[in-house]
Structures are given as C-alpha cells and as structure tokens.
Short mmCIF file of C-alpha atoms and ligand atoms in Angstrom, two decimals:
data_model
loop_
_atom_site.label_atom_id
_atom_site.label_comp_id
_atom_site.label_asym_id
_atom_site.label_seq_id
_atom_site.Cartn_x
_atom_site.Cartn_y
_atom_site.Cartn_z
CA UNK A 1 0.00 0.00 0.00
CA UNK A 2 1.33 3.41 -1.02
CA UNK A 3 1.47 5.69 2.00
CA UNK A 4 3.98 8.32 0.95
CA UNK A 5 3.06 11.89 0.18
CA UNK A 6 3.19 12.97 -3.47
CA UNK A 7 6.76 13.85 -4.40
CA UNK A 8 6.11 15.47 -7.80
CA UNK A 9 3.15 17.82 -7.93
CA UNK A 10 1.70 20.25 -10.44
CA UNK A 11 -0.21 23.06 -8.70
CA UNK A 12 -2.49 25.27 -10.80
CA UNK A 13 -3.48 28.63 -9.40
CA UNK A 14 -0.33 28.36 -7.32
CA UNK A 15 0.11 32.09 -6.72
CA UNK A 16 -3.14 32.52 -4.79
CA UNK A 17 -3.78 32.55 -1.05
CA UNK A 18 -4.24 28.78 -0.76
CA UNK A 19 -1.69 28.01 -3.48
CA UNK A 20 1.24 29.88 -1.96
CA UNK A 21 0.50 28.23 1.40
CA UNK A 22 0.23 24.79 -0.21
CA UNK A 23 3.57 25.23 -1.98
CA UNK A 24 5.30 25.77 1.40
CA UNK A 25 3.60 22.66 2.78
CA UNK A 26 4.67 20.54 -0.20
CA UNK A 27 8.24 21.87 -0.12
CA UNK A 28 8.44 21.05 3.59
CA UNK A 29 7.81 17.42 2.57
CA UNK A 30 10.64 17.59 0.04
CA UNK A 31 8.31 17.48 -2.96
CA UNK A 32 9.26 18.80 -6.38
CA UNK A 33 6.58 21.26 -7.39
CA UNK A 34 5.78 23.06 -10.63
CA UNK A 35 3.48 26.09 -10.45
CA UNK A 36 1.05 27.20 -13.14
CA UNK A 37 -0.62 30.59 -12.77
CA UNK A 38 -1.55 33.42 -15.11
CA UNK A 39 -0.69 35.92 -12.34
CA UNK A 40 -3.67 38.15 -13.12
CA UNK A 41 -4.96 37.84 -9.56
CA UNK A 42 -2.15 35.91 -7.85
CA UNK A 43 0.93 37.09 -6.00
CA UNK A 44 4.13 36.32 -7.90
CA UNK A 45 6.16 37.79 -5.01
CA UNK A 46 4.85 35.10 -2.64
CA UNK A 47 5.98 32.19 -4.80
CA UNK A 48 9.00 30.37 -3.37
CA UNK A 49 12.01 31.01 -5.61
CA UNK A 50 12.83 27.33 -5.99
CA UNK A 51 9.45 26.54 -7.59
CA UNK A 52 9.48 26.82 -11.40
CA UNK A 53 6.54 28.87 -12.65
CA UNK A 54 4.77 28.60 -15.97
CA UNK A 55 2.81 31.79 -16.54
CA UNK A 56 -0.29 30.64 -18.35
CA UNK A 57 -4.02 30.05 -18.26
CA UNK A 58 -5.57 26.69 -17.40
CA UNK A 59 -7.87 27.07 -20.39
CA UNK A 60 -4.81 27.05 -22.66
CA UNK A 61 -3.80 23.43 -23.39
CA UNK A 62 -0.32 24.52 -24.46
CA UNK A 63 0.34 26.16 -21.08
CA UNK A 64 -0.85 23.08 -19.16
CA UNK A 65 1.20 20.75 -21.41
CA UNK A 66 4.25 22.96 -20.95
CA UNK A 67 3.93 22.68 -17.17
CA UNK A 68 3.46 18.90 -17.30
CA UNK A 69 6.52 18.52 -19.52
CA UNK A 70 8.77 20.07 -16.88
CA UNK A 71 8.56 16.80 -14.93
CA UNK A 72 10.92 13.93 -15.92
CA UNK A 73 8.00 11.54 -15.56
CA UNK A 74 4.27 12.14 -15.05
CA UNK A 75 3.78 13.95 -11.73
CA UNK A 76 2.24 11.95 -8.87
CA UNK A 77 -0.57 14.45 -8.60
CA UNK A 78 -2.07 17.63 -9.92
CA UNK A 79 -3.69 19.96 -7.40
CA UNK A 80 -6.02 22.23 -9.33
CA UNK A 81 -6.68 25.51 -7.52
CA UNK A 82 -6.93 27.87 -10.49
CA UNK A 83 -10.31 29.52 -10.71
CA UNK A 84 -12.47 32.50 -9.98
CA UNK A 85 -13.85 32.56 -6.43
CA UNK A 86 -16.33 35.38 -5.86
CA UNK A 87 -20.00 34.54 -5.53
CA UNK A 88 -21.09 38.16 -6.09
CA UNK A 89 -18.87 38.69 -9.14
CA UNK A 90 -20.20 35.48 -10.67
CA UNK A 91 -23.73 36.87 -10.70
CA UNK A 92 -22.44 39.76 -12.86
CA UNK A 93 -20.21 37.67 -15.15
CA UNK A 94 -21.69 34.16 -15.28
CA UNK A 95 -20.12 33.26 -18.65
CA UNK A 96 -16.65 34.21 -17.41
CA UNK A 97 -17.09 31.92 -14.38
CA UNK A 98 -18.27 29.03 -16.56
CA UNK A 99 -15.35 29.56 -18.88
CA UNK A 100 -12.58 29.77 -16.29
CA UNK A 101 -13.88 27.26 -13.75
CA UNK A 102 -15.69 24.68 -15.88
CA UNK A 103 -13.68 24.83 -19.11
CA UNK A 104 -10.39 25.26 -17.21
CA UNK A 105 -11.08 22.12 -15.17
CA UNK A 106 -11.95 20.16 -18.31
CA UNK A 107 -8.64 21.12 -19.95
CA UNK A 108 -6.66 20.23 -16.81
CA UNK A 109 -8.42 16.86 -16.43
CA UNK A 110 -7.98 15.96 -20.12
CA UNK A 111 -4.28 16.79 -20.12
CA UNK A 112 -3.65 15.00 -16.82
CA UNK A 113 -5.23 11.90 -18.38
CA UNK A 114 -3.16 12.36 -21.54
CA UNK A 115 0.06 12.66 -19.48
CA UNK A 116 -0.72 9.67 -17.23
CA UNK A 117 -1.11 11.63 -13.97
CA UNK A 118 -2.67 9.21 -11.44
CA UNK A 119 -4.26 11.75 -9.06
CA UNK A 120 -6.15 14.99 -9.61
CA UNK A 121 -7.53 17.03 -6.70
CA UNK A 122 -9.57 20.18 -7.26
CA UNK A 123 -10.68 23.03 -5.05
CA UNK A 124 -14.45 22.88 -5.14
CA UNK A 125 -16.71 24.88 -2.89
CA UNK A 126 -19.56 24.72 -0.41
CA UNK A 127 -21.29 26.91 -2.96
CA UNK A 128 -22.25 23.78 -4.95
CA UNK A 129 -24.65 22.78 -2.15
CA UNK A 130 -28.30 23.55 -1.75
CA UNK A 131 -28.49 25.41 1.57
CA UNK A 132 -30.54 23.57 4.19
CA UNK A 133 -33.67 25.07 5.63
CA UNK A 134 -32.59 24.24 9.19
CA UNK A 135 -29.64 26.39 10.15
CA UNK A 136 -28.58 23.93 12.83
CA UNK A 137 -27.86 21.26 10.23
CA UNK A 138 -24.36 20.45 9.12
CA UNK A 139 -23.89 19.54 5.47
CA UNK A 140 -22.28 16.19 4.73
CA UNK A 141 -21.09 14.85 1.39
CA UNK A 142 -24.50 13.27 0.66
CA UNK A 143 -26.32 16.58 1.05
CA UNK A 144 -28.13 17.58 -2.13
CA UNK A 145 -26.33 19.87 -4.53
CA UNK A 146 -28.16 22.90 -5.87
CA UNK A 147 -25.91 25.88 -6.48
CA UNK A 148 -27.49 29.28 -5.98
CA UNK A 149 -24.86 31.20 -7.95
CA UNK A 150 -23.03 30.87 -11.30
CA UNK A 151 -19.89 30.38 -9.19
CA UNK A 152 -21.42 27.31 -7.53
CA UNK A 153 -22.66 25.99 -10.88
CA UNK A 154 -19.22 26.34 -12.42
CA UNK A 155 -17.63 24.43 -9.53
CA UNK A 156 -20.28 21.71 -9.77
CA UNK A 157 -19.51 21.37 -13.46
CA UNK A 158 -15.85 20.88 -12.51
CA UNK A 159 -16.89 18.10 -10.12
CA UNK A 160 -18.79 16.36 -12.94
CA UNK A 161 -15.66 16.54 -15.09
CA UNK A 162 -13.62 14.89 -12.32
CA UNK A 163 -16.20 12.15 -11.84
CA UNK A 164 -16.21 11.39 -15.58
CA UNK A 165 -12.40 11.39 -15.65
CA UNK A 166 -12.21 8.81 -12.82
CA UNK A 167 -14.72 6.60 -14.63
CA UNK A 168 -12.19 6.13 -17.42
CA UNK A 169 -10.24 4.00 -14.92
CA UNK A 170 -6.78 5.57 -15.25
CA UNK A 171 -6.85 8.40 -12.70
CA UNK A 172 -8.48 8.95 -9.30
CA UNK A 173 -9.97 12.34 -8.59
CA UNK A 174 -11.04 14.25 -5.50
CA UNK A 175 -13.15 17.38 -5.08
CA UNK A 176 -12.54 19.23 -1.82
CA UNK A 177 -15.55 21.39 -1.10
CA UNK A 178 -13.98 24.25 0.79
CA UNK A 179 -16.06 26.20 3.28
CA UNK A 180 -14.71 29.60 4.42
CA UNK A 181 -10.94 29.33 4.24
CA UNK A 182 -9.36 31.73 6.72
CA UNK A 183 -6.32 32.37 8.91
CA UNK A 184 -2.75 32.25 7.69
CA UNK A 185 0.25 29.95 7.73
CA UNK A 186 3.93 30.46 6.90
CA UNK A 187 3.33 34.19 7.41
CA UNK A 188 1.37 34.43 4.14
CA UNK A 189 -1.52 36.84 4.51
CA UNK A 190 -4.84 36.53 2.74
CA UNK A 191 -4.82 39.34 0.20
CA UNK A 192 -7.31 39.46 -2.63
CA UNK A 193 -7.70 42.43 -4.91
CA UNK A 194 -10.32 43.60 -4.36
CA UNK A 195 -10.67 41.95 -0.94
CA UNK A 196 -14.16 40.54 -0.42
CA UNK A 197 -13.67 38.18 2.52
CA UNK A 198 -14.98 39.01 5.95
CA UNK A 199 -11.98 38.42 8.23
CA UNK A 200 -9.34 40.45 6.32
CA UNK A 201 -11.92 43.19 5.66
CA UNK A 202 -12.89 43.45 9.33
CA UNK A 203 -9.29 43.34 10.57
CA UNK A 204 -8.10 45.94 8.10
CA UNK A 205 -11.08 48.19 8.81
CA UNK A 206 -10.22 48.07 12.52
CA UNK A 207 -6.61 48.92 11.72
CA UNK A 208 -7.73 51.92 9.65
CA UNK A 209 -6.34 50.44 6.42
CA UNK A 210 -9.78 50.08 4.84
CA UNK A 211 -13.09 51.92 5.18
CA UNK A 212 -15.70 50.70 7.67
CA UNK A 213 -17.00 47.19 7.08
CA UNK A 214 -20.34 46.83 5.32
CA UNK A 215 -22.38 44.17 7.08
CA UNK A 216 -24.46 42.36 4.51
CA UNK A 217 -27.78 41.87 6.25
CA UNK A 218 -29.08 41.23 9.76
CA UNK A 219 -32.44 39.76 8.83
CA UNK A 220 -31.40 36.18 8.15
CA UNK A 221 -33.13 33.37 10.09
CA UNK A 222 -30.12 32.92 12.41
CA UNK A 223 -29.78 33.62 16.16
CA UNK A 224 -28.41 37.17 15.69
CA UNK A 225 -29.76 37.73 12.15
CA UNK A 226 -26.33 37.65 10.44
CA UNK A 227 -25.08 34.78 8.27
CA UNK A 228 -23.44 31.69 9.74
CA UNK A 229 -20.30 30.39 8.05
CA UNK A 230 -17.74 27.69 8.77
CA UNK A 231 -14.27 29.30 9.01
CA UNK A 232 -11.57 26.68 8.42
CA UNK A 233 -7.88 27.36 8.95
CA UNK A 234 -5.86 27.47 5.73
CA UNK A 235 -3.29 25.19 7.42
CA UNK A 236 -5.93 22.45 7.66
CA UNK A 237 -7.04 23.15 4.10
CA UNK A 238 -3.59 22.62 2.58
CA UNK A 239 -3.17 19.47 4.68
CA UNK A 240 -6.44 18.21 3.19
CA UNK A 241 -5.07 18.75 -0.33
CA UNK A 242 -1.89 16.81 0.41
CA UNK A 243 -3.75 13.91 2.01
CA UNK A 244 -6.41 13.84 -0.72
CA UNK A 245 -3.66 13.61 -3.34
CA UNK A 246 -2.12 10.72 -1.44
CA UNK A 247 -5.49 8.96 -1.23
CA UNK A 248 -6.09 9.36 -4.97
CA UNK A 249 -2.59 8.02 -5.73
CA UNK A 250 -3.32 4.98 -3.53
CA UNK A 251 -6.62 4.32 -5.25
CA UNK A 252 -5.12 4.45 -8.71
CA UNK A 253 -2.18 2.25 -7.66
CA UNK A 254 -4.62 -0.34 -6.29
CA UNK A 255 -6.40 -0.46 -9.65
CA UNK A 256 -9.67 0.95 -8.30
CA UNK A 257 -9.94 4.49 -9.62
CA UNK A 258 -12.53 6.57 -7.83
CA UNK A 259 -14.00 10.03 -7.59
CA UNK A 260 -14.39 11.25 -4.00
CA UNK A 261 -15.81 14.35 -2.36
CA UNK A 262 -14.83 15.80 1.03
CA UNK A 263 -16.31 18.69 2.95
CA UNK A 264 -13.49 20.82 4.32
CA UNK A 265 -14.85 22.74 7.28
CA UNK A 266 -14.86 22.56 11.05
CA UNK A 267 -18.50 21.71 11.79
CA UNK A 268 -19.01 24.99 13.69
CA UNK A 269 -20.85 28.00 12.33
CA UNK A 270 -20.00 31.53 13.44
CA UNK A 271 -22.13 34.54 12.65
CA UNK A 272 -20.77 37.68 11.02
CA UNK A 273 -21.19 39.46 14.37
CA UNK A 274 -19.27 36.76 16.23
CA UNK A 275 -16.43 37.04 13.72
CA UNK A 276 -16.38 40.82 14.13
CA UNK A 277 -16.19 40.41 17.91
CA UNK A 278 -13.31 37.96 17.53
CA UNK A 279 -11.47 40.52 15.36
CA UNK A 280 -12.08 43.19 18.00
CA UNK A 281 -10.80 40.93 20.75
CA UNK A 282 -7.64 40.01 18.83
CA UNK A 283 -6.78 43.59 17.87
CA UNK A 284 -8.11 45.24 21.01
CA UNK A 285 -9.96 47.85 18.98
CA UNK A 286 -13.41 48.23 17.48
CA UNK A 287 -14.29 47.24 13.94
CA UNK A 288 -15.98 50.30 12.42
CA UNK A 289 -19.02 49.08 10.54
CA UNK A 290 -22.28 50.02 8.89
CA UNK A 291 -25.30 47.88 8.16
CA UNK A 292 -26.06 47.22 4.48
CA UNK A 293 -28.66 45.20 2.67
CA UNK A 294 -28.07 41.58 1.79
CA UNK A 295 -25.38 40.75 -0.78
CA UNK A 296 -26.77 38.85 -3.81
CA UNK A 297 -26.12 35.12 -3.57
CA UNK A 298 -25.56 35.01 0.22
CA UNK A 299 -27.36 32.22 2.07
CA UNK A 300 -28.22 32.15 5.78
CA UNK A 301 -25.99 29.28 6.84
CA UNK A 302 -23.26 27.07 5.37
CA UNK A 303 -21.69 24.71 7.90
CA UNK A 304 -19.82 21.51 7.09
CA UNK A 305 -20.13 18.08 8.58
CA UNK A 306 -16.42 17.23 8.77
CA UNK A 307 -16.81 13.56 9.82
CA UNK A 308 -15.52 12.12 6.52
CA UNK A 309 -12.61 14.57 6.53
CA UNK A 310 -11.65 13.20 9.95
CA UNK A 311 -12.33 9.51 9.39
CA UNK A 312 -10.80 9.12 5.92
CA UNK A 313 -8.14 11.84 5.73
CA UNK A 314 -7.41 12.03 9.48
CA UNK A 315 -7.87 15.79 9.62
CA UNK A 316 -9.34 17.35 12.76
CA UNK A 317 -9.63 21.04 11.94
CA UNK A 318 -8.69 23.78 14.36
CA UNK A 319 -11.87 24.82 16.18
CA UNK A 320 -10.48 27.99 17.74
CA UNK A 321 -11.85 31.01 15.88
CA UNK A 322 -9.64 33.36 17.90
CA UNK A 323 -6.53 31.51 16.71
CA UNK A 324 -7.74 31.68 13.09
CA UNK A 325 -8.29 35.43 13.43
CA UNK A 326 -5.01 35.96 15.33
CA UNK A 327 -3.02 34.13 12.64
CA UNK A 328 -4.72 36.24 9.97
CA UNK A 329 -3.99 39.47 11.85
CA UNK A 330 -0.39 38.48 12.47
CA UNK A 331 0.24 37.72 8.79
CA UNK A 332 -1.37 41.02 7.81
CA UNK A 333 1.15 42.74 10.05
CA UNK A 334 -1.53 44.06 12.41
CA UNK A 335 -0.14 42.54 15.62
CA UNK A 336 3.11 43.27 17.36
CA UNK A 337 5.56 40.44 17.89
N1 LIG B 1 -19.69 39.74 4.75
C1 LIG B 1 -20.09 40.99 5.20
N2 LIG B 1 -19.41 42.08 4.75
C2 LIG B 1 -18.36 41.99 3.90
C3 LIG B 1 -17.94 40.71 3.45
C4 LIG B 1 -18.63 39.59 3.91
O1 LIG B 1 -21.05 41.12 5.96
O2 LIG B 1 -17.80 43.02 3.52
C5 LIG B 1 -20.42 38.56 5.22
C6 LIG B 1 -21.07 37.81 4.07
O3 LIG B 1 -22.35 38.31 3.81
C7 LIG B 1 -21.08 36.38 4.60
C8 LIG B 1 -19.84 36.32 5.49
O4 LIG B 1 -19.50 37.67 5.79
O5 LIG B 1 -22.20 36.20 5.39
C9 LIG B 1 -18.68 35.64 4.82
O6 LIG B 1 -18.48 36.26 3.55
P1 LIG B 1 -17.16 36.01 2.70
O7 LIG B 1 -17.24 36.90 1.51
O8 LIG B 1 -15.96 36.10 3.58
O9 LIG B 1 -17.28 34.49 2.25
P2 LIG B 1 -18.50 33.76 1.52
O10 LIG B 1 -19.22 32.97 2.55
O11 LIG B 1 -19.30 34.67 0.68
O12 LIG B 1 -17.74 32.82 0.47
C10 LIG B 1 -16.67 31.98 0.83
C11 LIG B 1 -15.85 31.70 -0.40
C12 LIG B 1 -16.67 30.97 -1.40
C13 LIG B 1 -17.28 29.75 -0.78
C14 LIG B 1 -18.03 30.08 0.48
C15 LIG B 1 -18.46 28.82 1.13
O13 LIG B 1 -15.37 32.92 -0.95
O14 LIG B 1 -15.84 30.59 -2.47
O15 LIG B 1 -17.17 30.79 1.34
O16 LIG B 1 -18.92 29.04 2.43
F1 LIG B 1 -18.15 29.19 -1.64
#
C-alpha cells in the first residue's frame, strides 16, 4: 500500500492565497513542485524562488502541457486551484465563471489523463450545495447539490468533469468542497484584490487600512440575524489537499480508480457578528461598521459536517476562531511580535 506523500506535484493557481501556502507545505515534505498561474490575480512575489513557474491560463492546453513537460515523468498528482472565487462577481459575469472554472477544469483533467497523472484534486466549494432550511444542520457529502450562484454551478460542473475522468479508470480524482478558508500559515496573509472576505476586511477596517465594514444583512433566520459560516484554517485546508492527493494516488495504484468528495470545514458555524467580535478581541480595537442590505447570492448558513474529513483523511480542523483570526492578523502585520 502506497502511503507516501506525493513527491512530484503540479499546482495550478499556485500564486493565490491557498496556493502559496500549499507550496510551502509541499516543499516542507521535500516534494518537487511546478506552479502554473496566469498571475492576473495571484501574488508572484509570494511564490518560493525554488518553484518553477509557468505563466499561463488553465484554459490554454499549451500552457498546461508545458507545465506537465517540466517533470521527468508524469507527476504523482495535480492539485487544481486555479479559478475565480467570488460569488457576487459570478452573478455579474456568469459566462466568465463558466469559462474559467468549468472549461479550465476540463482542460486540466484531459491533459492529466493524456500525461498519465494518477491523481487529480480540485478546489471545489460549499457553494455547490443547496443550503438547508434548518440552520442547525451540518452539510455532509451526501447533502443535495443545488448551487445558488453561477460560481457554484461552475464548480459543480468541474466536479462532474472529475467524476467522468475517474470513470475512465486511469486516474483517481477528488473534489474538496472548501467552506470559508481563513487564517494564515507560513506568514502568508490573505490578500485578494479587491478583498471581499470578511476576516481580512474586518481586521483591516479596525486597523484603519480600509473603510468601515459593510455588514451584509441582519435579517437572516439565524440567532443574531447575520449569516453563519464555517471558518476553516488554511493550514488544515492545505493538509487536506496533500492527504487527498495521497489517497487518490493509492486508489489508482490499487487499480480501483474513484471520484471522492470531502467537505473541508470545522462543523461549527460563526455569525458575522461573532467574527467581528473575535477581530475586535484580537486587535483590542473596534471594527468600524455600517449595516447594508443583503449581498446577492448570500445564504443564511453554510456549515460543514467534517466527519468524513476526519475519518478518511485524518484531519481534525482547528476549532479555535480566535486563533484563526489571530493568525490572519499576524500575517497582515496588524499585531506586534
Ligand atoms: N460579509 C459581510 N461584509 C463583507 C464581506 C462579507 O457582511 O464586507 C459577510 C457575508 O455576507 C457572509 C460572510 O460575511 O455572510 C462571509 O463572507 P465572505 O465573503 O468572507 O465568504 P462567503 O461565505 O461569501 O464565500 C466563501 C468563499 C466561497 C465559498 C463560500 C463557502 O469565498 O468561495 O465561502 O462558504 F463558496
């Protein structure tokens, strides 16, 4: 039975928040990594110097082939992170989301099959799920899908591509449905441009770097009226990618190719107000804020059931919201020491 971590890995979307963190994690294991990123939204300055970078788009077969050819033999795994990630933006540009996320995943899957890559793991999203009526419920991998945004639809389409690829019997595939990735590891801050995520926005508003936070709605059917989300530490997220790649390699080596889904969250939902209070506690100053209407596409609650993540991949996510927020603040340079 193969139990080693992947030692040759192609990472698409490598210059993003999760990608740059994942590269450090893979390098710490001694892996050889090739990065593919078009650098339109990523951070070239946060790529480790020893990682060769192909600047290109995942929709461009030549760019993906060029990256795959940098390995002496087919890589053990491809971790596919490249994609657009904003629910709100996807409602304005649905075709662009379909193109980048669905078509990009198809190209990556086809070329991994062509090159003989045994394991493909993609970053999917909780946004593929149909939100449950009961906010106390935690969503497991059997929960019905039913995306409410073009972003969610494009990720679901990527999952279908991975399922079809595994059915060909030459490659195992995994979709990690990420909930709200947060925190920081290796000192790499979450920085999107524009920033749309709650924790960096709240922290930077408190520090005076950004204008007051707009709170998107307090009339949801939740205990305090603001949305509940499952904030999972980026350190646990990158660990899930490494272990999912190992699992897919094992499945292919055993001759039983499979497609698997995992929910990557903690199992605990925090409201927007609770997150703001955690930011205030960590920084010791108020988060200036103003109430706004609801943001299109937002649902009342999205909380993972992480049982499969724990039982199959052995990951027990950090449950301490204050630590998640503190790590984020530290990496943003907002804490002393
Ligand atoms: N929020 C605000 N004000 C802001 C930004 C966010 O009130 O300025 C609220 C949102 O309404 C939401 C919560 O904070 O209730 C979290 O919002 P984020 O934008 O940080 O994250 P989302 O939940 O919208 O989306 C993230 C990822 C998606 C993924 C989803 C799954 O960006 O890719 O988590 O839970 F699908």
